[in-house]
PDB file of C-alpha atoms in Angstrom:
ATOM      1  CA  UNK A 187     154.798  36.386  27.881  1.00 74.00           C
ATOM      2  CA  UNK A 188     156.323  38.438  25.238  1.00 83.00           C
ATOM      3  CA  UNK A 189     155.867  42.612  25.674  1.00 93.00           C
ATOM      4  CA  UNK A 190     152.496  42.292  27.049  1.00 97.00           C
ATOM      5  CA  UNK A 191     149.335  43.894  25.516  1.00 98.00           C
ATOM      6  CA  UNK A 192     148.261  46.686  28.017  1.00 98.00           C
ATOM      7  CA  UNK A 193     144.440  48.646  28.316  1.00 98.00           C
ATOM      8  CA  UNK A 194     143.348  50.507  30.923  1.00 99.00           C
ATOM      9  CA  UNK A 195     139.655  51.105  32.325  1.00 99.00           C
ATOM     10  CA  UNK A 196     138.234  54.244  33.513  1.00 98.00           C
ATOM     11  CA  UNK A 197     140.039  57.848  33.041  1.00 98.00           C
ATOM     12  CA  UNK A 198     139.067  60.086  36.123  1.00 96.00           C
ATOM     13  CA  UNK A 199     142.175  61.938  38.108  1.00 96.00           C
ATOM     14  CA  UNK A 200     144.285  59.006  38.917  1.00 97.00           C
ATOM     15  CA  UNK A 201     144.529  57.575  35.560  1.00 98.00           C
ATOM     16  CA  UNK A 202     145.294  60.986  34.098  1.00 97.00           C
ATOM     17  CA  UNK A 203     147.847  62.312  36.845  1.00 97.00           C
ATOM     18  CA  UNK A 204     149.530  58.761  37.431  1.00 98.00           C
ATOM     19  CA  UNK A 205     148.819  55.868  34.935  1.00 98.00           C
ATOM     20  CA  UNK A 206     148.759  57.330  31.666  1.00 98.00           C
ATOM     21  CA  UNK A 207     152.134  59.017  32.135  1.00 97.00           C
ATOM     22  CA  UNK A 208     153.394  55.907  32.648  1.00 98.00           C
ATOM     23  CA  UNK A 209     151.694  53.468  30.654  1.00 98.00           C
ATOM     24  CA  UNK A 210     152.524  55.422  27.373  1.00 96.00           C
ATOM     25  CA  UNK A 211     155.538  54.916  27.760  1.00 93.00           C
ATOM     26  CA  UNK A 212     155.419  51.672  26.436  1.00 87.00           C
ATOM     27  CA  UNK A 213     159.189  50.457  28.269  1.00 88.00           C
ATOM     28  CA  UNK A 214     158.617  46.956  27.678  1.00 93.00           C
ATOM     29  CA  UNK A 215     154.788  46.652  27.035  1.00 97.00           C
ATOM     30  CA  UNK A 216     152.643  47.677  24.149  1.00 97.00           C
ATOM     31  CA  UNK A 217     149.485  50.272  25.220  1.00 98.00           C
ATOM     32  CA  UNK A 218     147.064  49.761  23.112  1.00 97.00           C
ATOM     33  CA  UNK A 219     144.346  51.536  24.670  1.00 98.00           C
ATOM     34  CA  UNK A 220     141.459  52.794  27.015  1.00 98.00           C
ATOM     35  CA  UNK A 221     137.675  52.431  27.497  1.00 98.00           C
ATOM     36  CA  UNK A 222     135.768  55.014  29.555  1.00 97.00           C
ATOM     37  CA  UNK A 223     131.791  54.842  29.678  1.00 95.00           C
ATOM     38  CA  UNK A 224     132.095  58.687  29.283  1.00 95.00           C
ATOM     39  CA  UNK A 225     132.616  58.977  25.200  1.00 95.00           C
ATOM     40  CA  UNK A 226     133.400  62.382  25.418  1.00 95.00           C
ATOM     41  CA  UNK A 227     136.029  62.257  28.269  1.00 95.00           C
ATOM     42  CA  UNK A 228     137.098  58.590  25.927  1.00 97.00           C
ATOM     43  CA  UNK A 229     137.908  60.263  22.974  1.00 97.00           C
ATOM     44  CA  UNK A 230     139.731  63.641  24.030  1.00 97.00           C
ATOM     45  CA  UNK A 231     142.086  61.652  26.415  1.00 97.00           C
ATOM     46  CA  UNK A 232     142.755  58.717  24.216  1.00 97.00           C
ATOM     47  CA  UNK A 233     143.417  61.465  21.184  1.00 97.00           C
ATOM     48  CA  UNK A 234     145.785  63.461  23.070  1.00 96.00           C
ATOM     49  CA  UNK A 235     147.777  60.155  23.982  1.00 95.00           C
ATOM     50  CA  UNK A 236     147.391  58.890  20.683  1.00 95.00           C
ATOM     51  CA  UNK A 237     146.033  55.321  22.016  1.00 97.00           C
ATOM     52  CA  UNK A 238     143.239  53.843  20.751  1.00 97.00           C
ATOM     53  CA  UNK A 239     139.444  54.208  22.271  1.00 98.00           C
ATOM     54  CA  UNK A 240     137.780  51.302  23.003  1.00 98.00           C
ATOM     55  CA  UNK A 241     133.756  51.433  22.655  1.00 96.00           C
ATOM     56  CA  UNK A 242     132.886  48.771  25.643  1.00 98.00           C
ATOM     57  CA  UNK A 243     134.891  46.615  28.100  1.00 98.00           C
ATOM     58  CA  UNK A 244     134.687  43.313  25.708  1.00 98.00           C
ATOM     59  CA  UNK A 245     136.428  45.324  22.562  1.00 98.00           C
ATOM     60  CA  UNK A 246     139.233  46.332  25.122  1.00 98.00           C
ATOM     61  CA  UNK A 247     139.481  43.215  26.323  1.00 98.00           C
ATOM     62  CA  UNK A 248     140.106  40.852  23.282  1.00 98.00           C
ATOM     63  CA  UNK A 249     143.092  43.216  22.475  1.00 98.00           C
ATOM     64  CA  UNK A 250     145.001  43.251  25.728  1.00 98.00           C
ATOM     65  CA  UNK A 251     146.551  40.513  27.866  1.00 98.00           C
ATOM     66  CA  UNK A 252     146.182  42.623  31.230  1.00 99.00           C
ATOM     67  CA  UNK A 253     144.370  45.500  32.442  1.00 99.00           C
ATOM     68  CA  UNK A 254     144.566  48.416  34.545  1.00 99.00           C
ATOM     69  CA  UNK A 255     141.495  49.384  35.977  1.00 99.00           C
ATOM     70  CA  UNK A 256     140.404  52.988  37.486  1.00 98.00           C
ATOM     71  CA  UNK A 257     136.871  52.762  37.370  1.00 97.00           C
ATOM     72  CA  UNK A 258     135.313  53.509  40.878  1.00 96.00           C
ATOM     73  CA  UNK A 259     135.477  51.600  43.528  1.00 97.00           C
ATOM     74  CA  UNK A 260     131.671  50.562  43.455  1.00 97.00           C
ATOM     75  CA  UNK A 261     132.730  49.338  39.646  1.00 98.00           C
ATOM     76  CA  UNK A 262     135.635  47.210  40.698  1.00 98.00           C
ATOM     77  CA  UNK A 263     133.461  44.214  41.252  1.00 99.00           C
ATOM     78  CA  UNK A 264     131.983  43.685  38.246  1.00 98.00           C
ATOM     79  CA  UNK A 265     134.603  45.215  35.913  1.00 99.00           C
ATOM     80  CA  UNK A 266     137.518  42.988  37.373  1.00 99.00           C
ATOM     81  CA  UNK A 267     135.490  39.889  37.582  1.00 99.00           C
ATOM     82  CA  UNK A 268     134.809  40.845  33.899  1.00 99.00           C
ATOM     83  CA  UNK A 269     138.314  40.591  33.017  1.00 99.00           C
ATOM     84  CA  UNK A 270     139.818  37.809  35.048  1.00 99.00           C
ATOM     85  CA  UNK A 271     136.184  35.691  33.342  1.00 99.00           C
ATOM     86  CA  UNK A 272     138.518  36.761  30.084  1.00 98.00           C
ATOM     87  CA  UNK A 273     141.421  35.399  31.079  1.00 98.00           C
ATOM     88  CA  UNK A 274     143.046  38.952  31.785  1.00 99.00           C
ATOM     89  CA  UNK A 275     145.219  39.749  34.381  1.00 99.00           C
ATOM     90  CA  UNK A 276     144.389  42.824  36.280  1.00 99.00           C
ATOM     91  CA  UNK A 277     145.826  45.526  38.171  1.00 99.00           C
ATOM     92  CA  UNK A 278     143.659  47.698  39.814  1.00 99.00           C
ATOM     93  CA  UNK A 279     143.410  50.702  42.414  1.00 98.00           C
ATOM     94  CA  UNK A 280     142.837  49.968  45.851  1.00 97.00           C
ATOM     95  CA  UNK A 281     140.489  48.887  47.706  1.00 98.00           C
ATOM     96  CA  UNK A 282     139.763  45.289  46.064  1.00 98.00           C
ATOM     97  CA  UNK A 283     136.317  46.187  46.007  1.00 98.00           C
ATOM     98  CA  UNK A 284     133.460  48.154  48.266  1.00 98.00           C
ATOM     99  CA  UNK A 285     132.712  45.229  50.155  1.00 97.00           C
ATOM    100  CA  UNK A 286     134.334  42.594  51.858  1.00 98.00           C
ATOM    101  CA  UNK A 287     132.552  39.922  50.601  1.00 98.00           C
ATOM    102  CA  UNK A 288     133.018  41.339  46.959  1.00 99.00           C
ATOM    103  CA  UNK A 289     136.861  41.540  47.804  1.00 99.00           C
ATOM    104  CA  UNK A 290     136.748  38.161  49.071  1.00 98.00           C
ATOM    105  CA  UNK A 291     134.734  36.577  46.065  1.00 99.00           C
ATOM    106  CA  UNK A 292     137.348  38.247  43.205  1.00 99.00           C
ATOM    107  CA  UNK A 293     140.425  36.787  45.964  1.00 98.00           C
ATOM    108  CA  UNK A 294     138.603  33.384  45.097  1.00 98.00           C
ATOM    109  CA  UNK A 295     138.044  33.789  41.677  1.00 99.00           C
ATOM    110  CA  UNK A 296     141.641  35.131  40.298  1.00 98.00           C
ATOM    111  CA  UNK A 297     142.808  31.993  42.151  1.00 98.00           C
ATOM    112  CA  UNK A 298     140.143  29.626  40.621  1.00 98.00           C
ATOM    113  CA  UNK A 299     140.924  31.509  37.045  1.00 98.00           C
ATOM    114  CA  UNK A 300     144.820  31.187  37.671  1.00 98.00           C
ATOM    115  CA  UNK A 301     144.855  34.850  37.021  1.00 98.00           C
ATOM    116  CA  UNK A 302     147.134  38.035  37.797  1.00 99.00           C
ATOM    117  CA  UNK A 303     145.376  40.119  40.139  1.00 99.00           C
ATOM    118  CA  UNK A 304     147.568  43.284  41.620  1.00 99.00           C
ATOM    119  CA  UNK A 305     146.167  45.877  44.371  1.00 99.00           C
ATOM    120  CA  UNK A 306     148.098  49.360  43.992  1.00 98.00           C
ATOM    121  CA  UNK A 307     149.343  50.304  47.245  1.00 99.00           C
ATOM    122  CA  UNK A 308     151.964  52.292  45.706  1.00 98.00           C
ATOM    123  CA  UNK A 309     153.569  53.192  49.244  1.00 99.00           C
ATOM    124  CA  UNK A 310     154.946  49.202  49.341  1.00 99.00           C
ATOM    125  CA  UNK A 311     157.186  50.670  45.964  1.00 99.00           C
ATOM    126  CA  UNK A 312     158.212  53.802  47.410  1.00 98.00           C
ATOM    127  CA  UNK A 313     162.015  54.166  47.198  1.00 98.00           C
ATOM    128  CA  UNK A 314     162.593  55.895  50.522  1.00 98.00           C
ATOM    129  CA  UNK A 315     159.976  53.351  52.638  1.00 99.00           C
ATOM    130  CA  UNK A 316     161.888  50.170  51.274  1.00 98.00           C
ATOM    131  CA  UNK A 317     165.230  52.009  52.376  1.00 98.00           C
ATOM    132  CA  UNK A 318     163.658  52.691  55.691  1.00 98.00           C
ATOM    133  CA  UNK A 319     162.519  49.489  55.952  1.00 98.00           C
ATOM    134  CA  UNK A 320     165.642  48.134  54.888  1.00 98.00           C
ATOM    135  CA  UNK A 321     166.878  49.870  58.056  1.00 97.00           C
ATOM    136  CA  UNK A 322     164.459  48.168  60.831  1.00 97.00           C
ATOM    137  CA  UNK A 323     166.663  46.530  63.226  1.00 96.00           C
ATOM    138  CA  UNK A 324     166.352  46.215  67.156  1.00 96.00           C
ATOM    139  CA  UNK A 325     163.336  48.574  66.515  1.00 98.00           C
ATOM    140  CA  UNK A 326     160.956  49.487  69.493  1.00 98.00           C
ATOM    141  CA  UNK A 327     158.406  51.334  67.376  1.00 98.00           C
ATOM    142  CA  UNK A 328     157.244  52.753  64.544  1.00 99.00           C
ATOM    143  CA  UNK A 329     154.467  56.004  63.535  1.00 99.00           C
ATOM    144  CA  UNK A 330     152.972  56.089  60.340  1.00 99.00           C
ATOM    145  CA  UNK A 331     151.013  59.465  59.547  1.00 99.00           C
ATOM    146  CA  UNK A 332     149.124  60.602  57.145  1.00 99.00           C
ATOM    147  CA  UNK A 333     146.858  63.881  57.424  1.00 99.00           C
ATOM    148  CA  UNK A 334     144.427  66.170  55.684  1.00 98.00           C
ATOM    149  CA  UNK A 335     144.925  69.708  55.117  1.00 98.00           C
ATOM    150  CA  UNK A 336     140.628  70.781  55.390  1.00 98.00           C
ATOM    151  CA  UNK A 337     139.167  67.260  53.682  1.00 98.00           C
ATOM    152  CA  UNK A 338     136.125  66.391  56.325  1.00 98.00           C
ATOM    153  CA  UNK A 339     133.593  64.413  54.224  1.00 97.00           C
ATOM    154  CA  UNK A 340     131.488  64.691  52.523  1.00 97.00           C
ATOM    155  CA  UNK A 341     131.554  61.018  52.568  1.00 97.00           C
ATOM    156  CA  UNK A 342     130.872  59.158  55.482  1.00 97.00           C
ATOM    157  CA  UNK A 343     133.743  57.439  58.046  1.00 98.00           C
ATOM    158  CA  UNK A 344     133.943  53.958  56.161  1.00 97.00           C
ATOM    159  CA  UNK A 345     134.292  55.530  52.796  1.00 97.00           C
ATOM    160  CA  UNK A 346     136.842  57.773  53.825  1.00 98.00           C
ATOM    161  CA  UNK A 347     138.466  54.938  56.038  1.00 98.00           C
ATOM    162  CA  UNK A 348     138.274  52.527  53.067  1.00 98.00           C
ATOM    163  CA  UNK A 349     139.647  55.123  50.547  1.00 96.00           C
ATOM    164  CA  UNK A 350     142.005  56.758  52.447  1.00 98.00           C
ATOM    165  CA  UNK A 351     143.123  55.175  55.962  1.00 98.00           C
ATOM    166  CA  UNK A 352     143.837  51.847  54.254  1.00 98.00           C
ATOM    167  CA  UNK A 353     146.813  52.979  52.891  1.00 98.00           C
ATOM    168  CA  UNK A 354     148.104  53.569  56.243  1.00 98.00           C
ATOM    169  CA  UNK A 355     146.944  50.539  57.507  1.00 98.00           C
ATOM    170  CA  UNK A 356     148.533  48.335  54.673  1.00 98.00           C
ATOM    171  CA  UNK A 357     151.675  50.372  54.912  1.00 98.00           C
ATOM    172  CA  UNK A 358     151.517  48.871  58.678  1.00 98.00           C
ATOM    173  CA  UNK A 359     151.315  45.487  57.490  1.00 97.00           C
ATOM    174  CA  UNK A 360     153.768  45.515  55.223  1.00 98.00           C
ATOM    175  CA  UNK A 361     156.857  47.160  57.588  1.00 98.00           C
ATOM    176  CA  UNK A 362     155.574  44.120  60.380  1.00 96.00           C
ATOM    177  CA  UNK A 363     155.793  41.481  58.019  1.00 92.00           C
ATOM    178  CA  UNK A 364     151.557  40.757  58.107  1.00 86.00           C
ATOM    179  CA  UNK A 365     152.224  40.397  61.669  1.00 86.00           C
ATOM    180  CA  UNK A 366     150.090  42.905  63.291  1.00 91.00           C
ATOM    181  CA  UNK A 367     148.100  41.285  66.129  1.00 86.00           C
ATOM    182  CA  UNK A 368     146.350  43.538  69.284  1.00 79.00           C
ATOM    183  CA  UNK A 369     144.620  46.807  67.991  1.00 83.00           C
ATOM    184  CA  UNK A 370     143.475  49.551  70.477  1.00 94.00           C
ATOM    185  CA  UNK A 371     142.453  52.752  68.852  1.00 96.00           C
ATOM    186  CA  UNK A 372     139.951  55.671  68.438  1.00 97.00           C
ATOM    187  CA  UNK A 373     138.176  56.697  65.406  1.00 97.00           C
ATOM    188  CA  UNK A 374     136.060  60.351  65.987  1.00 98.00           C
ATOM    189  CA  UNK A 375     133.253  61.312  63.855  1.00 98.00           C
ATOM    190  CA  UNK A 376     131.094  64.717  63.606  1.00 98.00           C
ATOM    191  CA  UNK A 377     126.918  64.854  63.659  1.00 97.00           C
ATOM    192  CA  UNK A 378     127.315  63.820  60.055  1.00 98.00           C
ATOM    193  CA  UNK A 379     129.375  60.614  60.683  1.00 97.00           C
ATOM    194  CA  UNK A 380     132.419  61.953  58.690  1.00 98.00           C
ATOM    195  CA  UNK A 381     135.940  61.418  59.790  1.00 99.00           C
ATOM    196  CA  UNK A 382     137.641  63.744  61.584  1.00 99.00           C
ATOM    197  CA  UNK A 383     140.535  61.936  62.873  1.00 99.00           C
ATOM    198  CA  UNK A 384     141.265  58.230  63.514  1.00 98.00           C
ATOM    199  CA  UNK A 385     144.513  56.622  65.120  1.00 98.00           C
ATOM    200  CA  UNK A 386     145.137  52.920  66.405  1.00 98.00           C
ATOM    201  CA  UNK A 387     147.860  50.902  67.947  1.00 98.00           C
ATOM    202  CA  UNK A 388     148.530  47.358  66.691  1.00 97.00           C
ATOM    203  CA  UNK A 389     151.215  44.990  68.449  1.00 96.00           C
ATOM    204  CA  UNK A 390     153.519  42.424  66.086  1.00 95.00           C
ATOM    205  CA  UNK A 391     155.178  39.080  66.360  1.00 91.00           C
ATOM    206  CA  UNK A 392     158.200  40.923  65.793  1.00 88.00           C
ATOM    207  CA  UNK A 393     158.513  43.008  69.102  1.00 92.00           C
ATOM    208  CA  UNK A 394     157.529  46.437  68.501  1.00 96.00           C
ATOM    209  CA  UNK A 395     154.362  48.198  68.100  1.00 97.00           C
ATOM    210  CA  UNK A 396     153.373  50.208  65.618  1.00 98.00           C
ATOM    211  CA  UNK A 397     150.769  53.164  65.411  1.00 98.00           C
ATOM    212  CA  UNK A 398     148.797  54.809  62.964  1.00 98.00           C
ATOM    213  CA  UNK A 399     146.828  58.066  62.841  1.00 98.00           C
ATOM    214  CA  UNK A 400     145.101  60.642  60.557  1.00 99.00           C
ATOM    215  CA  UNK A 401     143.634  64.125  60.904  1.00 99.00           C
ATOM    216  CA  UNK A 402     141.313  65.299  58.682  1.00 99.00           C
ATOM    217  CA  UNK A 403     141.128  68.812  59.272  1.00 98.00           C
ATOM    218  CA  UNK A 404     145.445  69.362  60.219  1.00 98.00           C
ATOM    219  CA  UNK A 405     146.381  72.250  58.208  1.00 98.00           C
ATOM    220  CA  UNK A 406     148.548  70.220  56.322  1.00 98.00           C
ATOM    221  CA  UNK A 407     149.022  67.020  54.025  1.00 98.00           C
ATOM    222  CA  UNK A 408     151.821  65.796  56.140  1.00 98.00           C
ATOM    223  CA  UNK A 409     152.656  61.970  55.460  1.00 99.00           C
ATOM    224  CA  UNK A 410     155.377  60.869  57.665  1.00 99.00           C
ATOM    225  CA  UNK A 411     156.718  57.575  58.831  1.00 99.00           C
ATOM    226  CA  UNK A 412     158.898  57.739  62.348  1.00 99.00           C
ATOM    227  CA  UNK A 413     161.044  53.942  63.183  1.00 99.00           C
ATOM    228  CA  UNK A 414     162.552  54.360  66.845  1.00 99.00           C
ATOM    229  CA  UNK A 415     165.112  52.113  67.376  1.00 98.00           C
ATOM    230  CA  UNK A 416     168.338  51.411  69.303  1.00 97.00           C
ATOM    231  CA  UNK A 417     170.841  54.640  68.517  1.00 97.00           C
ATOM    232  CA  UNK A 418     168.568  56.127  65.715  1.00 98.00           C
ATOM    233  CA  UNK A 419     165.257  57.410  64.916  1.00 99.00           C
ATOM    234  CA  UNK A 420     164.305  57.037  60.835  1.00 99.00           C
ATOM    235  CA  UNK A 421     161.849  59.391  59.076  1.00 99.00           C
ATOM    236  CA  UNK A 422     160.132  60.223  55.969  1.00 99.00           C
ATOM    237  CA  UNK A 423     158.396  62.774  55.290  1.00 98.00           C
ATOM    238  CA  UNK A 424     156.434  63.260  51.875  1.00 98.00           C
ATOM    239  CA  UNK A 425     158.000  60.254  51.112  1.00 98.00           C
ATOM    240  CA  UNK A 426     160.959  62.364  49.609  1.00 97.00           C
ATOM    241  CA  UNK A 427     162.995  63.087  52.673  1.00 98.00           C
ATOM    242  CA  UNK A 428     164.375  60.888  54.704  1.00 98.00           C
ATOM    243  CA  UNK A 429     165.926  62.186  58.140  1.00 98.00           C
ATOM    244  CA  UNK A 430     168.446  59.692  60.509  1.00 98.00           C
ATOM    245  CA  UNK A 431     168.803  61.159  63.816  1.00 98.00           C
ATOM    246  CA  UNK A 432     171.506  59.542  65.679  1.00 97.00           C
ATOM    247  CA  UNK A 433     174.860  60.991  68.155  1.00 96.00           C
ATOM    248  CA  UNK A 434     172.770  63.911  68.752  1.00 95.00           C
ATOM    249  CA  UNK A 435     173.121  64.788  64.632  1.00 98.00           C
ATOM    250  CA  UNK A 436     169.900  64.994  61.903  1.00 98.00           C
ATOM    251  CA  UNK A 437     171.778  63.759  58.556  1.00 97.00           C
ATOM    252  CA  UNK A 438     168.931  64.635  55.874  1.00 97.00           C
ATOM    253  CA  UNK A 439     168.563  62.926  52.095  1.00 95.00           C
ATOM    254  CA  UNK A 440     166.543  64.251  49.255  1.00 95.00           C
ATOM    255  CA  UNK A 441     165.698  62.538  46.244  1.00 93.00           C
ATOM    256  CA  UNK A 442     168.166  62.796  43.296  1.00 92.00           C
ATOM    257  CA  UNK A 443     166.987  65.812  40.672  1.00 93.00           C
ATOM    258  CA  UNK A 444     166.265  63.259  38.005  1.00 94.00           C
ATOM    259  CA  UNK A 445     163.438  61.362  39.752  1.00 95.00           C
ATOM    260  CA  UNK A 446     160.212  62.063  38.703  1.00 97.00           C
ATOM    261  CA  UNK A 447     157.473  61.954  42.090  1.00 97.00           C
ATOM    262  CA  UNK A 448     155.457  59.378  40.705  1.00 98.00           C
ATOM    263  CA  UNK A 449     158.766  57.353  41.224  1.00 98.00           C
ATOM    264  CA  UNK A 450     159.296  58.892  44.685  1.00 98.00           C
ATOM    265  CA  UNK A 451     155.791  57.580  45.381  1.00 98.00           C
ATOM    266  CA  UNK A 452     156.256  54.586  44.273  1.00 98.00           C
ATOM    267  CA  UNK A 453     153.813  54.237  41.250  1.00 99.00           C
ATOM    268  CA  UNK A 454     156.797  53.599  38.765  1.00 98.00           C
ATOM    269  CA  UNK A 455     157.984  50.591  40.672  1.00 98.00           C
ATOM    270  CA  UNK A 456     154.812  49.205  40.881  1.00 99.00           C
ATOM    271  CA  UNK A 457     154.231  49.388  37.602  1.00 98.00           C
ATOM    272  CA  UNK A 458     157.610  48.054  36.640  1.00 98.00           C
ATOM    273  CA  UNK A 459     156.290  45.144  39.459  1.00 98.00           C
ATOM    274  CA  UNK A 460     153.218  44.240  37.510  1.00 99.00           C
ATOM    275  CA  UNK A 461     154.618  44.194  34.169  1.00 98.00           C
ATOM    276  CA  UNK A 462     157.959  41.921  35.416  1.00 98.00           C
ATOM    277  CA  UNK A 463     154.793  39.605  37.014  1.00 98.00           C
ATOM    278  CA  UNK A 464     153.216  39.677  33.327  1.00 98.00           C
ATOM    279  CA  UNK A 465     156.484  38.636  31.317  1.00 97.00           C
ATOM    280  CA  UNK A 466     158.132  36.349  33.922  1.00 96.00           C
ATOM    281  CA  UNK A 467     155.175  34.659  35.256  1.00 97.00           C
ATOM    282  CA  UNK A 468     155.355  35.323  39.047  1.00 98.00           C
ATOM    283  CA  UNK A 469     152.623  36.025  41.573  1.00 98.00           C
ATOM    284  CA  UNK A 470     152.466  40.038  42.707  1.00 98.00           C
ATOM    285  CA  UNK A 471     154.049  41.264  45.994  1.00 98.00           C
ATOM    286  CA  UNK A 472     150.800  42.751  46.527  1.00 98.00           C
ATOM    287  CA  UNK A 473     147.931  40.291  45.119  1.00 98.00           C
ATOM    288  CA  UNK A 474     144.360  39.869  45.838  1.00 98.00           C
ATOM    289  CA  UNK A 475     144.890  37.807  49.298  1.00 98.00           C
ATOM    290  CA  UNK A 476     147.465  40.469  50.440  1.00 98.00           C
ATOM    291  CA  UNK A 477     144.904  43.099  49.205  1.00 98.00           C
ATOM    292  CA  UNK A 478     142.349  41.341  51.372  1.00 98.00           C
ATOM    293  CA  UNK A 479     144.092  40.752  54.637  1.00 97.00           C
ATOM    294  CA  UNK A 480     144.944  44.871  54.413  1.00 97.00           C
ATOM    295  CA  UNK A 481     141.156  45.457  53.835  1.00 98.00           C
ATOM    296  CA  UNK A 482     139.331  43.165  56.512  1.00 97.00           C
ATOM    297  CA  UNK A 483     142.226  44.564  59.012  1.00 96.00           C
ATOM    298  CA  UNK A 484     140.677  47.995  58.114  1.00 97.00           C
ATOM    299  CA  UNK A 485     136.997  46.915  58.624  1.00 96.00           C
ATOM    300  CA  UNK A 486     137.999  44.616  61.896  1.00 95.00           C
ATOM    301  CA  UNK A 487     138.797  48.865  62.899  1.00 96.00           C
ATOM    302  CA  UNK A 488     135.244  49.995  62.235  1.00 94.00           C
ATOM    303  CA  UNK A 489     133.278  47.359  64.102  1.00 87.00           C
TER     304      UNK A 489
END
């Protein structure tokens, strides 16, 4: 495929803090536009990006060859099965979908349709995790972390499990390989059945165990990832510092002025990911089956 044909679903916070910054930039892809079910919210955003607003899914659709899609999750069933029923590859916010079996069904039907279908767990793209990753050797275990400054509810656990805690779980998977086996773990809830704080231990085929845990209510938004291994402990914090302890010295590394956070994060790698998928015809890092194994690992945790 030639400079693919690029539209985007749905304009809420994401979209407008991570996607549309990127998208417009058009490296090598042509953005031809968004549709929104909010006309309003449709035709101030796509004005002051000068792309063109799309009326309904179908009229964005027969202009693009893929798809990003930031609808809510409760959407993502319908509006991706939409587009792969269209022949469109799609790249869409995690999770998959609300439900398991709706995850599982759109797994079976990109397959079936011999479509594109990319999950963004932006983390997997993140300069300093691959580098730390990179790294992993003789390692006995690793801590990912991700807490909340004062976010308890007002959703329930499994919403805020689903849309928040799966990151950390799929970041999990991905440093062991898909290898996680034995979980162990607590997850505490308040009279109202929202999270306060959750945190599990998972063995791997590969030797070491990792763990994972969030706080809701921590007094800070401190992500950090900690690999202990033979003469050196690795960390990143933020996902913009990375820390090697080793000899009894901390040798620290910031990102370079130039890059932007949504490359720090990762989003501008995954991007790049999707679009290299589009024009050389490969299959995602991170498609729907990947997705799904991250996403029934996370419910396995709620049972």
């Amino acid at each position: 495929m030639s400079k693919p044909r690029i539209g985007m679903v749905g304009l809420g916070g994401i979209a407008q803090k991570v996607y549309l910054p990127i998208l417009t930039r058009a490296e090598n892809w042509s953005f031809v536009g968004a549709y929104s079910p909010n006309e309003e919210k449709r035709s101030l955003i796509c004005s002051a990006y000068r792309i063109g607003a799309f009326g309904s899914l179908s009229e964005l659709a027969a202009c693009c060859d893929a798809v990003f899609v930031h609808s809510s999750t409760d959407s993502h069933y319908d509006v991706v099965s939409t587009l792969l029923a269209k022949g469109k590859d799609v790249y869409v916010d995690k999770p998959l979908a609300a439900t398991l079996e709706q995850a599982e069904q759109l797994a079976e039907l990109s397959t079936k349709l011999g479509r594109k279908l990319m999950i963004g767990f932006n983390r997997r793209f993140a300069p300093l995790y691959i580098h730390a990753k990179q790294k992993m050797s003789d390692t006995a275990w690793v801590r990912i972390e991700k807490h909340r400054s004062d976010a308890i509810g007002p959703q329930d656990t499994a919403f805020t499990m689903l849309d928040d805690y799966l990151h950390v779980v799929d970041t999990a998977r991905w440093l062991a390989k898909g290898s996680l086996t034995t979980a162990t773990g607590t997850v505490r809830t308040n009279e109202q059945k929202q999270l306060l704080h959750t945190q599990h231990h998972f063995d791997t085929y590969e030797g070491f165990t990792i763990s994972t845990a969030m706080h809701r209510h921590a007094g800070t938004g401190l992500e950090q990832l900690e690999i202990v291994q033979a003469g050196e402990i690795i960390r990143v914090q933020n996902m913009n510092v990375l820390e090697v302890e080793r000899a009894e010295r901390i040798e620290k590394t910031l990102p370079p002025s130039w890059q932007t956070i949504l490359s720090q994060r990762g989003f501008e790698d995954a991007v790049r990911h999707f679009m290299d998928c589009l024009l050389y015809d490969q299959v995602p890092a991170v498609d729907a089956e990947e997705a799904l194994k991250s996403q029934q690992l996370l419910m396995s945790l709620l049972e």
